[in-house]
XYZ file of C-alpha atoms in Angstrom:
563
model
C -135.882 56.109 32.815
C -133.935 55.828 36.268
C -134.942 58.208 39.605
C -131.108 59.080 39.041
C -131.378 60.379 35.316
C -134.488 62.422 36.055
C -132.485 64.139 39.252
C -130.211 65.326 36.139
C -133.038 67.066 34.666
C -135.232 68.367 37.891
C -132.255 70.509 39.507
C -133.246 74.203 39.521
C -130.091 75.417 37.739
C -130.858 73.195 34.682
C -131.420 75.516 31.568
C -134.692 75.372 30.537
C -135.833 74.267 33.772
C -139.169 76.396 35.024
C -141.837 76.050 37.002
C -144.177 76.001 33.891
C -141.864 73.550 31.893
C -143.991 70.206 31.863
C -142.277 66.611 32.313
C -142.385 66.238 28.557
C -140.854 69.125 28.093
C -138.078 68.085 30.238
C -137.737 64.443 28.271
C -137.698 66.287 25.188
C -134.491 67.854 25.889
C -132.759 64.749 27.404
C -133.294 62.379 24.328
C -132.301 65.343 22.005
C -129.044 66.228 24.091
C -128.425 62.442 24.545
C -129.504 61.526 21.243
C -126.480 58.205 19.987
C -124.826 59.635 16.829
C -123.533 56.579 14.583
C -120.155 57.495 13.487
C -119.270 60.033 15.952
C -115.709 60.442 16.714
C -114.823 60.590 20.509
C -111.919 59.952 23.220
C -112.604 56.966 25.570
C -110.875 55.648 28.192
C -109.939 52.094 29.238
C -111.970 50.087 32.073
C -111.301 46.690 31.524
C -108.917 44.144 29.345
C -110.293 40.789 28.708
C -108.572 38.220 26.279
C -109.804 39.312 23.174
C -112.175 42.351 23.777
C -111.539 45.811 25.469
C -114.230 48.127 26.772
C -113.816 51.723 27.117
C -116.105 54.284 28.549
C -116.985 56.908 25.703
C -119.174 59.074 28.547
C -122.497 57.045 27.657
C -124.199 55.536 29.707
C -123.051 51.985 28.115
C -119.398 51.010 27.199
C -118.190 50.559 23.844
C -116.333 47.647 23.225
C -113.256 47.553 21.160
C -111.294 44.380 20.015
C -107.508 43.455 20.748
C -106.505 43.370 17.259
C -108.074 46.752 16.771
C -105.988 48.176 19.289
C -102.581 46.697 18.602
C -103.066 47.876 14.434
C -102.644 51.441 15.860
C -101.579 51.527 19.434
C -97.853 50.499 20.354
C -98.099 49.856 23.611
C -100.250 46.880 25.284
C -103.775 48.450 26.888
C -104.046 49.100 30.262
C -106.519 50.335 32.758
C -107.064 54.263 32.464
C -105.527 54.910 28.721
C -106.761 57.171 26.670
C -107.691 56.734 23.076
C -109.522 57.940 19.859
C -112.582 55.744 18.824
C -114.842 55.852 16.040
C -118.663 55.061 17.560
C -120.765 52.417 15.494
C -123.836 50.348 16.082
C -124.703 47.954 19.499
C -123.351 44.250 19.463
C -125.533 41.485 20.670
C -124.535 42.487 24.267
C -125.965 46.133 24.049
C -121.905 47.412 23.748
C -121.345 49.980 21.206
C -119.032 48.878 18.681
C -116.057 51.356 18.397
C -113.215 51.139 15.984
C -109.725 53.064 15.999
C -109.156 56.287 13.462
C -106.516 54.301 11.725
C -106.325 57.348 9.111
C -106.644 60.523 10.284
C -109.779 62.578 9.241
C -109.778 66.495 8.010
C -110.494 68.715 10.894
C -111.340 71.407 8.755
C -111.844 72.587 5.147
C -108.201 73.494 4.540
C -107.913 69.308 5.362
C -110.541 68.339 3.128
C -108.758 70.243 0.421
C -105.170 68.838 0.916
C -106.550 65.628 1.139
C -108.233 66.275 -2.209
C -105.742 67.608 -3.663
C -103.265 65.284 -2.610
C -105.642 62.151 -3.388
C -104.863 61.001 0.109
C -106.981 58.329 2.215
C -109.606 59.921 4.731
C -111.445 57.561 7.471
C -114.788 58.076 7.538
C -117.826 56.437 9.193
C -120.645 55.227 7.250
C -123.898 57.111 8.516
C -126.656 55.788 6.592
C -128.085 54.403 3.374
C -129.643 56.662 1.353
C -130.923 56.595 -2.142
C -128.111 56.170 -4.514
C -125.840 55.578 -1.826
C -124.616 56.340 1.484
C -124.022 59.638 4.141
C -120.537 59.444 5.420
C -119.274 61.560 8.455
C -115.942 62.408 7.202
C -115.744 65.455 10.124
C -118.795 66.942 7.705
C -121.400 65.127 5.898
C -120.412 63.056 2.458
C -122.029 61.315 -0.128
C -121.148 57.966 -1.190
C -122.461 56.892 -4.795
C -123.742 53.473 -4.220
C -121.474 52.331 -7.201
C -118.405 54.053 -5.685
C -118.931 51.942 -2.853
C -117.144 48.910 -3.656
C -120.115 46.925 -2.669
C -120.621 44.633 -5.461
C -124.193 42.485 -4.210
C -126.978 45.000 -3.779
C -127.828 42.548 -0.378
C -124.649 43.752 1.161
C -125.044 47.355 0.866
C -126.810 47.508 4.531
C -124.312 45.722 6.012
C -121.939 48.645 5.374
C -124.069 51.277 7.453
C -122.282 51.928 10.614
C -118.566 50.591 9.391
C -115.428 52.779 9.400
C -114.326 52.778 5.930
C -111.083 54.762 4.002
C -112.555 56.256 0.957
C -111.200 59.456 -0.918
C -112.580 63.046 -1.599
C -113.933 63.019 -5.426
C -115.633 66.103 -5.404
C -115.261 69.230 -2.871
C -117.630 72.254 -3.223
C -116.981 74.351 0.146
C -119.925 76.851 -0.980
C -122.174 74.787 -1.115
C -120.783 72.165 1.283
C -121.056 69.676 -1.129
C -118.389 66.933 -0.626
C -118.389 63.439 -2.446
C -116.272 60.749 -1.408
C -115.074 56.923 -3.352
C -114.219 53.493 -1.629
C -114.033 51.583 -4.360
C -111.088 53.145 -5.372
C -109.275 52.152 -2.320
C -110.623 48.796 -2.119
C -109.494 48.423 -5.655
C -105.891 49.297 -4.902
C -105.849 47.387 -1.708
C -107.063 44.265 -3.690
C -104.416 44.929 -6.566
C -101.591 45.079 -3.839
C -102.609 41.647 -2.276
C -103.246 39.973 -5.722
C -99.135 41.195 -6.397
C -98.671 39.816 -3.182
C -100.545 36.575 -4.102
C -99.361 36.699 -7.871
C -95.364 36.652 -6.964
C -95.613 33.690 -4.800
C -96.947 31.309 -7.729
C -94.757 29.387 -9.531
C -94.922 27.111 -12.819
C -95.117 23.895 -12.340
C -96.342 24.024 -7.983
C -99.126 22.583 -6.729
C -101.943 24.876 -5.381
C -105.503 24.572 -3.990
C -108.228 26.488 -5.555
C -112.161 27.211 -5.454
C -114.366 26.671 -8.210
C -115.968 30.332 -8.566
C -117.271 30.438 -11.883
C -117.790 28.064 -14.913
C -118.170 28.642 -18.488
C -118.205 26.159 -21.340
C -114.598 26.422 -22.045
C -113.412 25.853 -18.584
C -113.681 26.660 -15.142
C -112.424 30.120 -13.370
C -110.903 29.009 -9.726
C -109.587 30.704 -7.052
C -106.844 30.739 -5.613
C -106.303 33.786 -3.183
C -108.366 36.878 -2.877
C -108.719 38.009 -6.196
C -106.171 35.983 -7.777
C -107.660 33.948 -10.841
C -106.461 30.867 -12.632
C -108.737 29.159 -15.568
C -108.921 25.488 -15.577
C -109.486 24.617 -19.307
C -111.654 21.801 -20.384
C -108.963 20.571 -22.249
C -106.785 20.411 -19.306
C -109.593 18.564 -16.772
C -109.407 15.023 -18.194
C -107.508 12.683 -20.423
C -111.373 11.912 -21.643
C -112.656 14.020 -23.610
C -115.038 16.991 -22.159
C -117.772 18.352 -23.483
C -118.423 21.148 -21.210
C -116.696 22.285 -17.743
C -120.065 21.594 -15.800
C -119.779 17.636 -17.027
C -116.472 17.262 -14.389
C -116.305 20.102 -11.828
C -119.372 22.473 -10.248
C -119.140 25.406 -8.406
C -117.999 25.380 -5.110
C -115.585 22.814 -5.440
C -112.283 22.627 -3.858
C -109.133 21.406 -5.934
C -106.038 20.517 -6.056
C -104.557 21.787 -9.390
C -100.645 22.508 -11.231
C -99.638 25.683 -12.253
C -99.511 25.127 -15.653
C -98.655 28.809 -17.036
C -98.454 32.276 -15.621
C -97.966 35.066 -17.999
C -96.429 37.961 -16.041
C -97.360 40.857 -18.548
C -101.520 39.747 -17.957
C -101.714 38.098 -14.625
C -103.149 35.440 -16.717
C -102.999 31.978 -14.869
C -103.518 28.371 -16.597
C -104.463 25.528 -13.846
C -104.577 21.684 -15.297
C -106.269 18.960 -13.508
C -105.316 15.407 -15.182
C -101.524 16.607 -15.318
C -101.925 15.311 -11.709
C -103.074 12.113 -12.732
C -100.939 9.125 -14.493
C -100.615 9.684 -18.321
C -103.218 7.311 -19.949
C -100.377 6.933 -22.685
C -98.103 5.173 -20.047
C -100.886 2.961 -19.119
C -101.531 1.612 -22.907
C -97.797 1.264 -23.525
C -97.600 -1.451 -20.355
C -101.149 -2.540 -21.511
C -101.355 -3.245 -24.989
C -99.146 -5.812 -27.227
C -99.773 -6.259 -31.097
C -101.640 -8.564 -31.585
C -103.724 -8.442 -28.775
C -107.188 -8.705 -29.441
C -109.322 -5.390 -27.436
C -112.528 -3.754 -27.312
C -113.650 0.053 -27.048
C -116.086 2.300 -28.661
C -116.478 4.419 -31.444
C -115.316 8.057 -30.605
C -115.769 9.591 -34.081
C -115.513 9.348 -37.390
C -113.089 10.974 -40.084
C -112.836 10.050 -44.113
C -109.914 8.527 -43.476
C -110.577 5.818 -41.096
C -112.430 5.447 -37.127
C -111.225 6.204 -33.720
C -112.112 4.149 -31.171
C -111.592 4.868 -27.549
C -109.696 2.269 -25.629
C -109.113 3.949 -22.695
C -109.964 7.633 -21.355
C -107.803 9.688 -23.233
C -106.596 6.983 -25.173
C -107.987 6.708 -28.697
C -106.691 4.170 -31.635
C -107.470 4.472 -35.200
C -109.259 1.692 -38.042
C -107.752 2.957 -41.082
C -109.821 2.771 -44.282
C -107.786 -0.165 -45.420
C -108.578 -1.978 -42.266
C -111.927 -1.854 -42.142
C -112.992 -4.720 -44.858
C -110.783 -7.243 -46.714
C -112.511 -7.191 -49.771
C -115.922 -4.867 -49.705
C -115.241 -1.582 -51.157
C -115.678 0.697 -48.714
C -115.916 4.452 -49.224
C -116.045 6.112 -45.859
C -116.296 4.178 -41.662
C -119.892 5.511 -41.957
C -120.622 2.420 -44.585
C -119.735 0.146 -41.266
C -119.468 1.765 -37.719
C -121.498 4.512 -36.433
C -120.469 6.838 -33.600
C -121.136 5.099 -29.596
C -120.929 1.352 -31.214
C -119.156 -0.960 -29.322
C -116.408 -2.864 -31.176
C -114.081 -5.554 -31.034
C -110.613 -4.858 -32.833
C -106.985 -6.255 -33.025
C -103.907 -4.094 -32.160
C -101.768 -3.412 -34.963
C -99.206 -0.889 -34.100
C -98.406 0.563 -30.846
C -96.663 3.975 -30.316
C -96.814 5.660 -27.015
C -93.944 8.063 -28.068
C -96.418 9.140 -31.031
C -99.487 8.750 -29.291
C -100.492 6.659 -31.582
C -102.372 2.650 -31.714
C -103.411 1.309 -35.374
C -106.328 -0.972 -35.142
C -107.355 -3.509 -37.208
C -111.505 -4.335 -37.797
C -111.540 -6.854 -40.405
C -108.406 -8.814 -38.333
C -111.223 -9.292 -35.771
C -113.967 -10.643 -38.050
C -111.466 -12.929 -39.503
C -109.837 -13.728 -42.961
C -112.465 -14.996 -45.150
C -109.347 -16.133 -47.840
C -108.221 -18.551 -45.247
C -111.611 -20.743 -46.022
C -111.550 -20.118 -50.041
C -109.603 -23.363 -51.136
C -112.004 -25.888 -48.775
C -115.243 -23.731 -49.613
C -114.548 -23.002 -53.206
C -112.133 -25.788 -54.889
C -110.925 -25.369 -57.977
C -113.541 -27.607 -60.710
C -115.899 -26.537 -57.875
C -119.754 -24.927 -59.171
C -121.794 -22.192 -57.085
C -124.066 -19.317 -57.992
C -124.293 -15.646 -57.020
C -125.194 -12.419 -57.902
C -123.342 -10.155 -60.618
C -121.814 -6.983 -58.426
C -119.996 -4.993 -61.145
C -119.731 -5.167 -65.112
C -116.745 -3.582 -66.413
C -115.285 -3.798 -70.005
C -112.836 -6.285 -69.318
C -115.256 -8.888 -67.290
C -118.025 -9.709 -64.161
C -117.543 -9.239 -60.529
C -119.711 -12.004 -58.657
C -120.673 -11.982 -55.142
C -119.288 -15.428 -53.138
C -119.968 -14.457 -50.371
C -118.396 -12.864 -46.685
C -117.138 -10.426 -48.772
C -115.210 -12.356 -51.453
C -115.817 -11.905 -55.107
C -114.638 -13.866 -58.243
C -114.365 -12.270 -61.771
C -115.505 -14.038 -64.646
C -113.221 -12.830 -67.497
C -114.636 -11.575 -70.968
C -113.439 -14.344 -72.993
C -115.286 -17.057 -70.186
C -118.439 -16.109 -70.609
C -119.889 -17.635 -73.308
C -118.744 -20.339 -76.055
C -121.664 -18.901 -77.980
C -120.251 -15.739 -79.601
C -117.302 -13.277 -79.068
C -118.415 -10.738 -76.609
C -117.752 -7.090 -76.724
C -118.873 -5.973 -73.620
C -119.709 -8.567 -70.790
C -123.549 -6.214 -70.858
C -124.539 -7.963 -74.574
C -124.501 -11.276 -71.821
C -125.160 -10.372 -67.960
C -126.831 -7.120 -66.155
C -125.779 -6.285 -62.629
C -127.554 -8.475 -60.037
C -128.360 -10.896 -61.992
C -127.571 -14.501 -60.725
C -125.450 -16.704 -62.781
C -123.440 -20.493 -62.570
C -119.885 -20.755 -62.723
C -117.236 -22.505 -62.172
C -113.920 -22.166 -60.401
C -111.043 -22.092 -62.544
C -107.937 -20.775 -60.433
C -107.413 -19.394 -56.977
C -104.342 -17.100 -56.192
C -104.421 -16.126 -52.204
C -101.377 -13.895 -52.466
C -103.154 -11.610 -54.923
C -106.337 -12.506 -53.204
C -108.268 -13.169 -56.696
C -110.415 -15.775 -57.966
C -111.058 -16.533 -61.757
C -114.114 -17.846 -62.637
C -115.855 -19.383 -65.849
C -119.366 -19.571 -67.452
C -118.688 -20.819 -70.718
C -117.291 -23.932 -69.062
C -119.985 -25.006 -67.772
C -122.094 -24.930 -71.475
C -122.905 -28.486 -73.190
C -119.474 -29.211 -75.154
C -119.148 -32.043 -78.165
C -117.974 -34.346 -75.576
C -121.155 -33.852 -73.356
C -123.461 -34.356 -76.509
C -121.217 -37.888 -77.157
C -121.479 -39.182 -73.495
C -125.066 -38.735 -73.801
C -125.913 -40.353 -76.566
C -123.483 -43.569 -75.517
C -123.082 -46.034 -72.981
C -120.534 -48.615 -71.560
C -120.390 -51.541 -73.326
C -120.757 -50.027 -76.893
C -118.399 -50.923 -79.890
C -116.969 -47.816 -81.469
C -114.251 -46.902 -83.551
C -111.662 -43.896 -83.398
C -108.101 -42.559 -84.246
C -105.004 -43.187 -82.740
C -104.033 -39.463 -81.783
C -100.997 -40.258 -79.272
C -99.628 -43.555 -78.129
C -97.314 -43.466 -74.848
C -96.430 -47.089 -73.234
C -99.325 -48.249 -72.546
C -101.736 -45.503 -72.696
C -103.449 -43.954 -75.757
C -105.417 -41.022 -76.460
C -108.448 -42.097 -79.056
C -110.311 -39.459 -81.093
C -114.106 -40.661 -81.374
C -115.206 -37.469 -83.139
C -114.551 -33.616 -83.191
C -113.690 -32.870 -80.251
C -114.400 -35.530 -78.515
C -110.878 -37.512 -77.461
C -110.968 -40.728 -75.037
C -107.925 -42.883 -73.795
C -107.301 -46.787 -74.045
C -105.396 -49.339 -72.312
C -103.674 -50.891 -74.781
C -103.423 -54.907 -74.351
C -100.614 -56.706 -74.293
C -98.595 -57.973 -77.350
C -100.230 -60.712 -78.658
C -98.040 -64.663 -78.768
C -99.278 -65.106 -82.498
C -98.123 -63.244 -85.082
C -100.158 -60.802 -86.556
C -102.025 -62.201 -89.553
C -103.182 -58.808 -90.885
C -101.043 -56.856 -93.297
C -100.386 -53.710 -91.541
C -103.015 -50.787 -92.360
C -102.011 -47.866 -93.839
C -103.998 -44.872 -93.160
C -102.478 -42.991 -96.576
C -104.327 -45.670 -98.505
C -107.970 -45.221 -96.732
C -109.641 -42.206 -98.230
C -111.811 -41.448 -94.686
C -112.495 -43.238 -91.408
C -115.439 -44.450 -91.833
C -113.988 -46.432 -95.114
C -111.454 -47.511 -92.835
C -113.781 -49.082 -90.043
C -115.856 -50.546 -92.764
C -112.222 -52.514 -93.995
C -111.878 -53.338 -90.631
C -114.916 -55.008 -89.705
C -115.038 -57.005 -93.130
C -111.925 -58.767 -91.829
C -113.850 -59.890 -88.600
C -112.139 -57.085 -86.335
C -108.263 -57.933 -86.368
C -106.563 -57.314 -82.684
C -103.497 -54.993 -83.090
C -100.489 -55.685 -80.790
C -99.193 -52.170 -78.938
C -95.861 -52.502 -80.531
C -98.144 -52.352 -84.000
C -100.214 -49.357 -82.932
C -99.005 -46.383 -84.963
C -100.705 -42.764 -84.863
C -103.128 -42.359 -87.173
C -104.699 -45.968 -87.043
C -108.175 -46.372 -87.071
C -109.216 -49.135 -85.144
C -112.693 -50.802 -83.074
C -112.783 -49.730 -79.451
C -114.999 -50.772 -76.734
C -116.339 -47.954 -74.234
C -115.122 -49.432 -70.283
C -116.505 -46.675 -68.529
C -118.090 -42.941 -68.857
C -117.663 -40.251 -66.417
C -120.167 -36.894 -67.571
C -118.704 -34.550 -64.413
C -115.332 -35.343 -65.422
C -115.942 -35.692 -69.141
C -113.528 -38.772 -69.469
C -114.072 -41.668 -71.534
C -112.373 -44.911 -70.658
C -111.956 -47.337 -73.918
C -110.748 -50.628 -74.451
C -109.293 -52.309 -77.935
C -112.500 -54.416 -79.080
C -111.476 -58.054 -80.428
């Protein structure tokens, strides 16, 4: 304490001020009668004006120090040395000034006031004393209570911060009996924040670009800022082409944007925000990207019973229908082939970016097995494979790459006549068969079993050889070619020589006269084997023959007319 503040207190005329009164006695009553009161409401006047700050003296000891803007929000006139004004008296600043605000509402000077202004549900100023518990004490010209939740503090952190502030709050409760008076910011706050969201609200337009703040995320989409409370949700659907799981896999809190008003419903304030309508539509990029034809990869998106999506580029999926997946293996559902994340190689069917639509094509990729069939399986050709299906009117068999072959009922067996192909094959079972016609367009190959069984013909070549004398019937003679039965079933073909230069010696033979062939041969070779001229040879004949050759995989014997 200064020699000059103690001459305040020593002068005989001071009250209080005795010969017995001690020194603390004396200190006592200075600190009580100069004891700061946060909130207090005085008249200052103006010592200096600096570029941004003003400081007035409130009769303290220290100046309080008031900002420019402060003084133009309620003053009309620019300050100047020696004006007078009404200040509201907070806490220091880092400086040791008090902080003073102006009364920009007027506060009740008396009860009467604090009615009207209850009554009227008018804005009071008031100073924020203290925190106390549940709240705050608020100098409102007599001592208020604050409810903590009335304050319009919404962190519990920041309620300290509010001690010594001039707030506007309203009167909720006025008891002058008991002088019992409780007062509401939130309220105002409220109502000040609904009349600069209108603000906000009316200048948005459909369809403008704005920049936002991330403030919140949910699953379903992000909440973003874009003035003071003023809302728009960014909706996962509506952040990427790709497709989004969650909000948190493409934005995070905090994050500045630059979004399109997508939608703004008047009636709610509701706002909808987009993200990828700001980039290029993926659908333009596959329509100057992708030609039928053209042979792509991608991956497996998902799966439906209809067919596989496959995702070519972000936000651009194309579908393997059913049919496409296999040319010939039944398949009952994509799951049978492709699982979800494979990667895959397909062919472009069908582009239509006006549709938003690609048709892919899996087996195109893998290639057409039919294209092979006529080198790999000729028609006379032989292979084996396993029995797929049975059903009553034949026998799938497996080929092979997906190509089967049906072995019809009646080409089973030459044993017996089959009801059921069962009474003959099971399923899996491995069989031989042969090839007997190929028809690409219908993409079907019949097969046979019984052709491949030991016929009367196989029997014959087996038991003969070239060189051997035989004799046989004259089925069909044309030019110079003959077809020769040698036995049931069993039918051969001659060369016939030429005419011979000497007549023919031998009365002509007449099969009506011969009971059987073999009495026929047996008249023959008594007569030492008489050579018949082709223009002689009649159906029916029964002559000696000579085998010239024998061919068992083609079943052909070649004959000659013996001498």
């Amino acid at each position: 304490m200064s020699n000059s503040d103690l001459d305040t207190l020593l002068p005989a005329e001071t009250p209080g001020a005795t010969e017995d009164s001690s020194f603390a006695d004396i200190l006592s009553n200075f600190e009580r009668e100069h004891r700061e009161s946060p909130g207090e409401t005085l008249t200052g006047t103006v010592v200096s004006v600096g570029p941004e700050t003003i400081l007035i003296d409130i009769g303290r000891k220290t100046e309080g120090s008031l900002t420019l803007a402060l003084w133009k929000e309620t003053q009309p006139e620019e300050p100047k040395l020696g004006a007078t004004l009404a200040v509201t008296v907070g806490g220091r600043d880092e400086e040791g000034y008090y902080q003073l605000s102006t009364n920009k509402v007027a506060r009740p000077k008396d009860w009467s006031g604090l009615e009207s202004a209850l009554a009227q549900k008018r804005n009071i100023a008031g100073v924020v004393v203290e925190q106390v518990k549940g709240g705050f004490r608020v100098d409102i010209g007599v001592r208020a209570f604050m409810p903590a939740s009335r304050s319009g503090v919404r962190e519990a952190d920041d309620m300290p911060k509010l001690v010594g502030q001039e707030i506007q709050c309203r009167i909720t409760k006025l008891d002058t009996e008991n002088e019992d008076v409780v007062v509401d910011r939130r309220v105002v706050v409220e109502e000040e924040q609904a009349v600069r969201r209108e603000q906000a609200f009316a200048g948005l337009r459909e369809g403008s670009i704005v920049r936002g703040r991330v403030r919140s995320l949910m699953d379903f989409g992000a909440f973003v800022e874009l003035a003071p409370n003023v809302d728009g949700l960014l909706h996962v659907v509506d952040m990427s082409y790709a497709r989004v799981g969650k909000a948190a896999d493409v934005v995070k809190i905090g994050d500045e944007l630059e979004l399109k008003i997508l939608k703004i419903d008047p009636a709610t304030h509701k706002i909808a925000l987009g993200l990828k309508q700001l980039q290029e539509d993926p659908w333009t990029i596959a329509a100057r990207t992708f030609k039928v034809g053209d042979r792509v990869n991608g991956t497996v998106s998902r799966l439906a019973d209809f067919g596989a999506f496959v995702e070519l580029l972000p936000g651009v999926d194309g579908l393997i229908h059913l049919s496409e997946l296999s040319w010939d293996k039944r398949v009952r559902k994509p799951g049978d082939l492709l699982k979800v994340g494979e990667r895959v190689e397909t062919v472009i069917l069908q582009v239509n970016p006006a549709d938003r639509r690609i048709g892919l094509g899996y087996k195109q990729a893998l290639g057409d097995p039919w294209e092979q069939v006529p080198q790999k399986f000729p028609v006379g050709a032989t292979f084996e494979g396993p029995v797929t299906n049975l059903t009553q009117f034949g026998a799938f068999v497996d080929m092979g790459d997906g190509i089967e072959g049906m072995i019809h009922i009646a080409d089973i067996t030459n044993e017996k006549r089959l009801d059921h192909p069962k009474e003959k094959l099971a399923k899996g079972q491995t069989v031989k068969a042969l090839v007997l016609e190929i028809d690409r367009e219908r993409r079907r190959i019949r097969l046979g079993m019984k052709q491949l069984e030991p016929t009367m013909i196989d029997h014959y070549i087996a038991e003969h050889k070239a060189g051997e004398k035989v004799s046989g019937r004259l089925m069909d003679v044309q030019g110079n070619r003959a077809k020769v039965e040698l036995g049931e079933g069993v039918i051969g073909t001659c060369q016939m020589k030429p005419p011979s230069q000497k007549p023919a010696a031998a009365e002509s033979a007449k099969s009506s006269d011969v009971g059987s062939l073999g009495a026929m041969l047996s008249a023959r070779w008594k007569q030492g084997g008489e050579t018949v001229a082709q223009e002689t040879a009649k159906t029916g004949q029964i002559l000696s023959f000579r085998i010239a050759s024998l061919d068992p995989a083609k079943r052909l014997i070649e004959l000659d007319l013996a001498n």
